[in-house]
Amino acid sequence: MTAPALIVTGATGGLGPAVVSRLAGRGDRLLLTGRDKARLAELGKEYDVETLATDVSDPAGAREAAEAALAAFGRIDGLVHLVGGFRAGPYFLMDPAAYEGMLRDNFLSAVTATQALLPHLTDGGRLVYFSTPLADEPMPALSAYAASKAALVAWVRSIAHELKRGGVHANVVSMTMADTPQKRQERPDLNTDHMVAPELVARVVAFLTSAESDGLYGSVVPVLGRFEFTSELSGRPPR
């Protein structure tokens, strides 16, 4: 049986190495995309995978990625869309451009990447996207981020109905902040117990890109580690 051929967008981000390691380790054929050429080259060499420096939020860049995957593998079996952005701040201090940027990074990039490869999923396929529990329970100062992720989830759940008759599975991983060295350096004040290990996310990505997830269409799979919403009304947590 031929190994799946997947496009992994945004592979140079914090989740990239864990996801790429997991998928390449089981023999998947991968095309990694991102805007950091040097980091892409490192990942390509380390995991012996194809790479392409391009911006899939641009339709032309997304088409370039699809064409590169077809040239390398002769087919495309799915997408793991790791592209995303984050911005926080009170809504009255954020101009419309900030909201447009979050929508482009977290929602429209998924639309353009998917539209570019969808015509080539001739034998079904697996599409995986990433959201946050804030899409359902937004918190103060995160309106732009939460709204863009909520838009993504609604879109995935909708297209899942359209695509499932063709054997295409579109699903979402809902996760909190990834526990990466970069995040620990940037935010030493955070409780790392509430972060999630990238390796745990990678396991779920592997599941959602395999036949083991045949029953899932438009699902939102939570991978939250020990993250929890808290309130002073709930009292002290049990020891």
Short mmCIF file of C-alpha atoms in Angstrom, two decimals:
data_model
loop_
_atom_site.label_atom_id
_atom_site.label_comp_id
_atom_site.label_asym_id
_atom_site.label_seq_id
_atom_site.Cartn_x
_atom_site.Cartn_y
_atom_site.Cartn_z
CA MET A 1 0.00 0.00 0.00
CA THR A 2 1.32 3.44 -0.98
CA ALA A 3 2.15 5.73 1.93
CA PRO A 4 -0.13 8.78 2.27
CA ALA A 5 1.04 12.03 0.70
CA LEU A 6 0.25 15.00 2.93
CA ILE A 7 0.86 18.74 2.82
CA VAL A 8 1.82 20.21 6.19
CA THR A 9 1.41 23.98 6.12
CA GLY A 10 3.01 26.26 8.69
CA ALA A 11 5.51 23.52 9.48
CA THR A 12 8.09 25.92 10.89
CA GLY A 13 5.86 26.84 13.84
CA GLY A 14 5.96 25.42 17.35
CA LEU A 15 3.96 22.28 16.56
CA GLY A 16 5.80 21.53 13.32
CA PRO A 17 8.68 19.34 14.53
CA ALA A 18 6.49 17.06 16.66
CA VAL A 19 3.87 16.62 13.94
CA VAL A 20 6.42 16.10 11.18
CA SER A 21 8.38 13.63 13.30
CA ARG A 22 5.25 11.60 14.02
CA LEU A 23 3.98 11.49 10.43
CA ALA A 24 7.36 10.96 8.79
CA GLY A 25 8.13 8.30 11.38
CA ARG A 26 5.24 6.17 10.22
CA GLY A 27 6.32 6.54 6.59
CA ASP A 28 4.06 9.33 5.28
CA ARG A 29 5.31 11.33 2.32
CA LEU A 30 5.29 14.97 3.34
CA LEU A 31 5.55 18.37 1.72
CA LEU A 32 6.24 21.03 4.34
CA THR A 33 5.43 24.66 3.65
CA GLY A 34 6.27 27.84 5.52
CA ARG A 35 7.87 31.24 5.08
CA ASP A 36 11.12 30.53 6.97
CA LYS A 37 13.39 29.06 4.28
CA ALA A 38 16.24 28.26 6.65
CA ARG A 39 14.02 26.43 9.13
CA LEU A 40 12.29 24.54 6.32
CA ALA A 41 15.65 23.40 5.02
CA GLU A 42 16.57 22.11 8.50
CA LEU A 43 13.31 20.18 8.81
CA GLY A 44 13.64 18.77 5.30
CA LYS A 45 17.12 17.47 6.00
CA GLU A 46 16.28 16.13 9.46
CA TYR A 47 13.19 14.18 8.40
CA ASP A 48 14.00 13.56 4.71
CA VAL A 49 10.84 15.28 3.44
CA GLU A 50 9.98 17.74 0.68
CA THR A 51 9.80 21.45 1.48
CA LEU A 52 8.52 24.59 -0.20
CA ALA A 53 8.87 28.18 1.01
CA THR A 54 5.52 29.79 0.23
CA ASP A 55 2.60 31.59 1.87
CA VAL A 56 -0.54 29.46 1.56
CA SER A 57 -2.74 32.32 2.75
CA ASP A 58 -2.15 33.69 -0.76
CA PRO A 59 -4.15 31.65 -3.32
CA ALA A 60 -1.16 31.63 -5.67
CA GLY A 61 1.06 30.27 -2.89
CA ALA A 62 -1.52 27.62 -2.03
CA ARG A 63 -1.72 26.51 -5.65
CA GLU A 64 2.07 26.38 -5.78
CA ALA A 65 2.06 24.04 -2.79
CA ALA A 66 -0.53 21.74 -4.35
CA GLU A 67 1.41 21.61 -7.63
CA ALA A 68 4.66 20.87 -5.80
CA ALA A 69 3.05 17.99 -3.89
CA LEU A 70 1.64 16.54 -7.10
CA ALA A 71 5.02 16.82 -8.80
CA ALA A 72 6.77 15.11 -5.88
CA PHE A 73 4.25 12.38 -5.05
CA GLY A 74 1.85 12.09 -7.99
CA ARG A 75 -1.11 12.54 -5.64
CA ILE A 76 -2.34 14.37 -2.53
CA ASP A 77 -4.08 12.55 0.31
CA GLY A 78 -4.56 15.31 2.82
CA LEU A 79 -3.66 18.50 4.63
CA VAL A 80 -2.43 19.31 8.12
CA HIS A 81 -2.93 23.06 8.41
CA LEU A 82 -0.65 24.43 11.13
CA VAL A 83 -0.76 28.03 9.92
CA GLY A 84 -2.06 30.43 12.54
CA GLY A 85 -1.47 33.61 14.46
CA PHE A 86 -2.16 35.08 17.88
CA ARG A 87 -2.87 38.59 19.07
CA ALA A 88 -4.27 39.81 22.35
CA GLY A 89 -5.54 43.19 23.51
CA PRO A 90 -8.71 45.07 24.51
CA TYR A 91 -10.98 45.41 21.51
CA PHE A 92 -11.11 49.21 21.75
CA LEU A 93 -7.34 49.36 21.33
CA MET A 94 -7.29 47.08 18.27
CA ASP A 95 -8.01 48.59 14.89
CA PRO A 96 -9.84 46.68 12.14
CA ALA A 97 -6.53 45.68 10.59
CA ALA A 98 -5.79 43.52 13.64
CA TYR A 99 -9.06 41.66 13.18
CA GLU A 100 -8.42 41.27 9.47
CA GLY A 101 -4.98 39.87 10.23
CA MET A 102 -6.35 37.28 12.65
CA LEU A 103 -9.02 36.24 10.17
CA ARG A 104 -6.43 35.89 7.43
CA ASP A 105 -4.01 33.87 9.55
CA ASN A 106 -6.46 31.63 11.38
CA PHE A 107 -9.37 31.26 8.97
CA LEU A 108 -8.78 32.45 5.40
CA SER A 109 -5.42 30.67 5.15
CA ALA A 110 -7.28 27.41 5.74
CA VAL A 111 -9.79 28.28 3.03
CA THR A 112 -7.16 29.05 0.40
CA ALA A 113 -4.98 26.04 1.27
CA THR A 114 -7.96 23.69 1.14
CA GLN A 115 -9.38 25.06 -2.09
CA ALA A 116 -6.02 24.59 -3.81
CA LEU A 117 -5.63 20.91 -2.98
CA LEU A 118 -9.25 19.78 -2.85
CA PRO A 119 -9.58 19.04 -6.60
CA HIS A 120 -6.69 16.60 -6.27
CA LEU A 121 -8.19 14.44 -3.49
CA THR A 122 -9.47 11.85 -5.94
CA ASP A 123 -9.63 8.96 -3.46
CA GLY A 124 -10.93 10.79 -0.42
CA GLY A 125 -8.63 12.51 2.01
CA ARG A 126 -7.89 13.77 5.52
CA LEU A 127 -7.99 17.45 6.43
CA VAL A 128 -6.88 18.58 9.90
CA TYR A 129 -7.16 22.10 11.31
CA PHE A 130 -6.41 23.68 14.70
CA SER A 131 -8.58 25.69 17.05
CA THR A 132 -8.85 26.59 20.73
CA PRO A 133 -11.40 26.22 23.54
CA LEU A 134 -11.61 30.02 23.37
CA ALA A 135 -13.68 29.60 20.20
CA ASP A 136 -16.49 28.36 22.47
CA GLU A 137 -15.65 30.25 25.68
CA PRO A 138 -13.90 33.51 24.74
CA MET A 139 -12.02 35.42 27.40
CA PRO A 140 -11.37 39.16 27.78
CA ALA A 141 -8.80 40.78 25.47
CA LEU A 142 -8.88 37.81 23.07
CA SER A 143 -11.80 38.83 20.87
CA ALA A 144 -9.91 38.90 17.55
CA TYR A 145 -8.21 35.57 18.15
CA ALA A 146 -11.31 33.82 19.49
CA ALA A 147 -13.54 35.13 16.69
CA SER A 148 -11.12 33.98 13.97
CA LYS A 149 -10.92 30.49 15.46
CA ALA A 150 -14.70 30.33 15.88
CA ALA A 151 -15.03 31.17 12.20
CA LEU A 152 -12.61 28.36 11.36
CA VAL A 153 -14.56 25.78 13.38
CA ALA A 154 -17.90 26.78 11.86
CA TRP A 155 -16.39 26.57 8.39
CA VAL A 156 -14.84 23.13 8.96
CA ARG A 157 -18.09 21.74 10.36
CA SER A 158 -19.93 23.06 7.31
CA ILE A 159 -17.54 21.79 4.65
CA ALA A 160 -17.34 18.42 6.41
CA HIS A 161 -20.97 17.84 5.36
CA GLU A 162 -20.16 18.80 1.78
CA LEU A 163 -17.04 16.66 1.51
CA LYS A 164 -17.93 13.47 3.35
CA ARG A 165 -19.85 12.01 0.40
CA GLY A 166 -16.54 12.02 -1.45
CA GLY A 167 -14.77 10.25 1.37
CA VAL A 168 -13.00 13.36 2.65
CA HIS A 169 -12.70 13.77 6.42
CA ALA A 170 -12.37 17.32 7.74
CA ASN A 171 -11.77 17.63 11.49
CA VAL A 172 -10.40 20.06 14.06
CA VAL A 173 -7.98 19.68 16.95
CA SER A 174 -8.84 22.04 19.81
CA MET A 175 -5.79 22.77 21.91
CA THR A 176 -4.37 25.22 24.39
CA MET A 177 -0.90 26.78 24.21
CA ALA A 178 1.79 24.36 23.10
CA ASP A 179 4.56 23.72 25.61
CA THR A 180 7.60 24.64 23.52
CA PRO A 181 10.99 26.02 24.55
CA GLN A 182 10.15 29.26 22.76
CA LYS A 183 6.92 29.75 24.72
CA ARG A 184 8.65 29.01 28.01
CA GLN A 185 11.25 31.62 27.19
CA GLU A 186 8.68 34.21 26.07
CA ARG A 187 6.30 33.65 29.00
CA PRO A 188 8.22 32.43 32.06
CA ASP A 189 5.29 33.57 34.22
CA LEU A 190 2.86 31.00 32.84
CA ASN A 191 1.80 27.80 34.58
CA THR A 192 3.27 25.23 32.22
CA ASP A 193 0.99 22.54 33.68
CA HIS A 194 -1.80 24.14 31.63
CA MET A 195 0.15 23.94 28.39
CA VAL A 196 -0.08 20.88 26.15
CA ALA A 197 2.87 18.83 24.95
CA PRO A 198 3.27 19.01 21.14
CA GLU A 199 3.84 15.25 21.09
CA LEU A 200 0.32 14.68 22.44
CA VAL A 201 -1.11 16.86 19.69
CA ALA A 202 0.97 14.97 17.11
CA ARG A 203 -0.56 11.67 18.23
CA VAL A 204 -4.05 13.00 17.54
CA VAL A 205 -2.96 14.38 14.18
CA ALA A 206 -1.67 10.93 13.28
CA PHE A 207 -5.02 9.46 14.31
CA LEU A 208 -7.02 11.98 12.28
CA THR A 209 -4.91 11.34 9.18
CA SER A 210 -5.37 7.57 9.39
CA ALA A 211 -8.15 5.08 8.75
CA GLU A 212 -8.61 4.83 12.52
CA SER A 213 -10.65 8.04 12.34
CA ASP A 214 -13.03 6.85 9.61
CA GLY A 215 -16.09 7.67 11.73
CA LEU A 216 -15.19 11.34 12.26
CA TYR A 217 -16.50 14.13 10.03
CA GLY A 218 -16.52 17.71 11.31
CA SER A 219 -15.44 16.68 14.79
CA VAL A 220 -13.64 18.97 17.24
CA VAL A 221 -11.19 16.84 19.21
CA PRO A 222 -9.94 18.44 22.44
CA VAL A 223 -6.26 17.98 23.30
CA LEU A 224 -6.00 20.29 26.29
CA GLY A 225 -3.66 18.61 28.72
CA ARG A 226 -4.47 19.91 32.20
CA PHE A 227 -5.87 23.22 30.98
CA GLU A 228 -9.09 24.29 32.66
CA PHE A 229 -11.28 27.35 33.00
CA THR A 230 -11.42 28.55 36.57
CA SER A 231 -13.68 30.81 38.60
CA GLU A 232 -13.62 32.06 42.17
CA LEU A 233 -17.17 30.69 42.43
CA SER A 234 -15.89 27.14 42.09
CA GLY A 235 -13.87 27.25 45.28
CA ARG A 236 -10.53 25.61 45.73
CA PRO A 237 -9.70 22.64 43.50
CA PRO A 238 -9.53 19.23 45.24
CA ARG A 239 -6.06 18.15 46.32
#
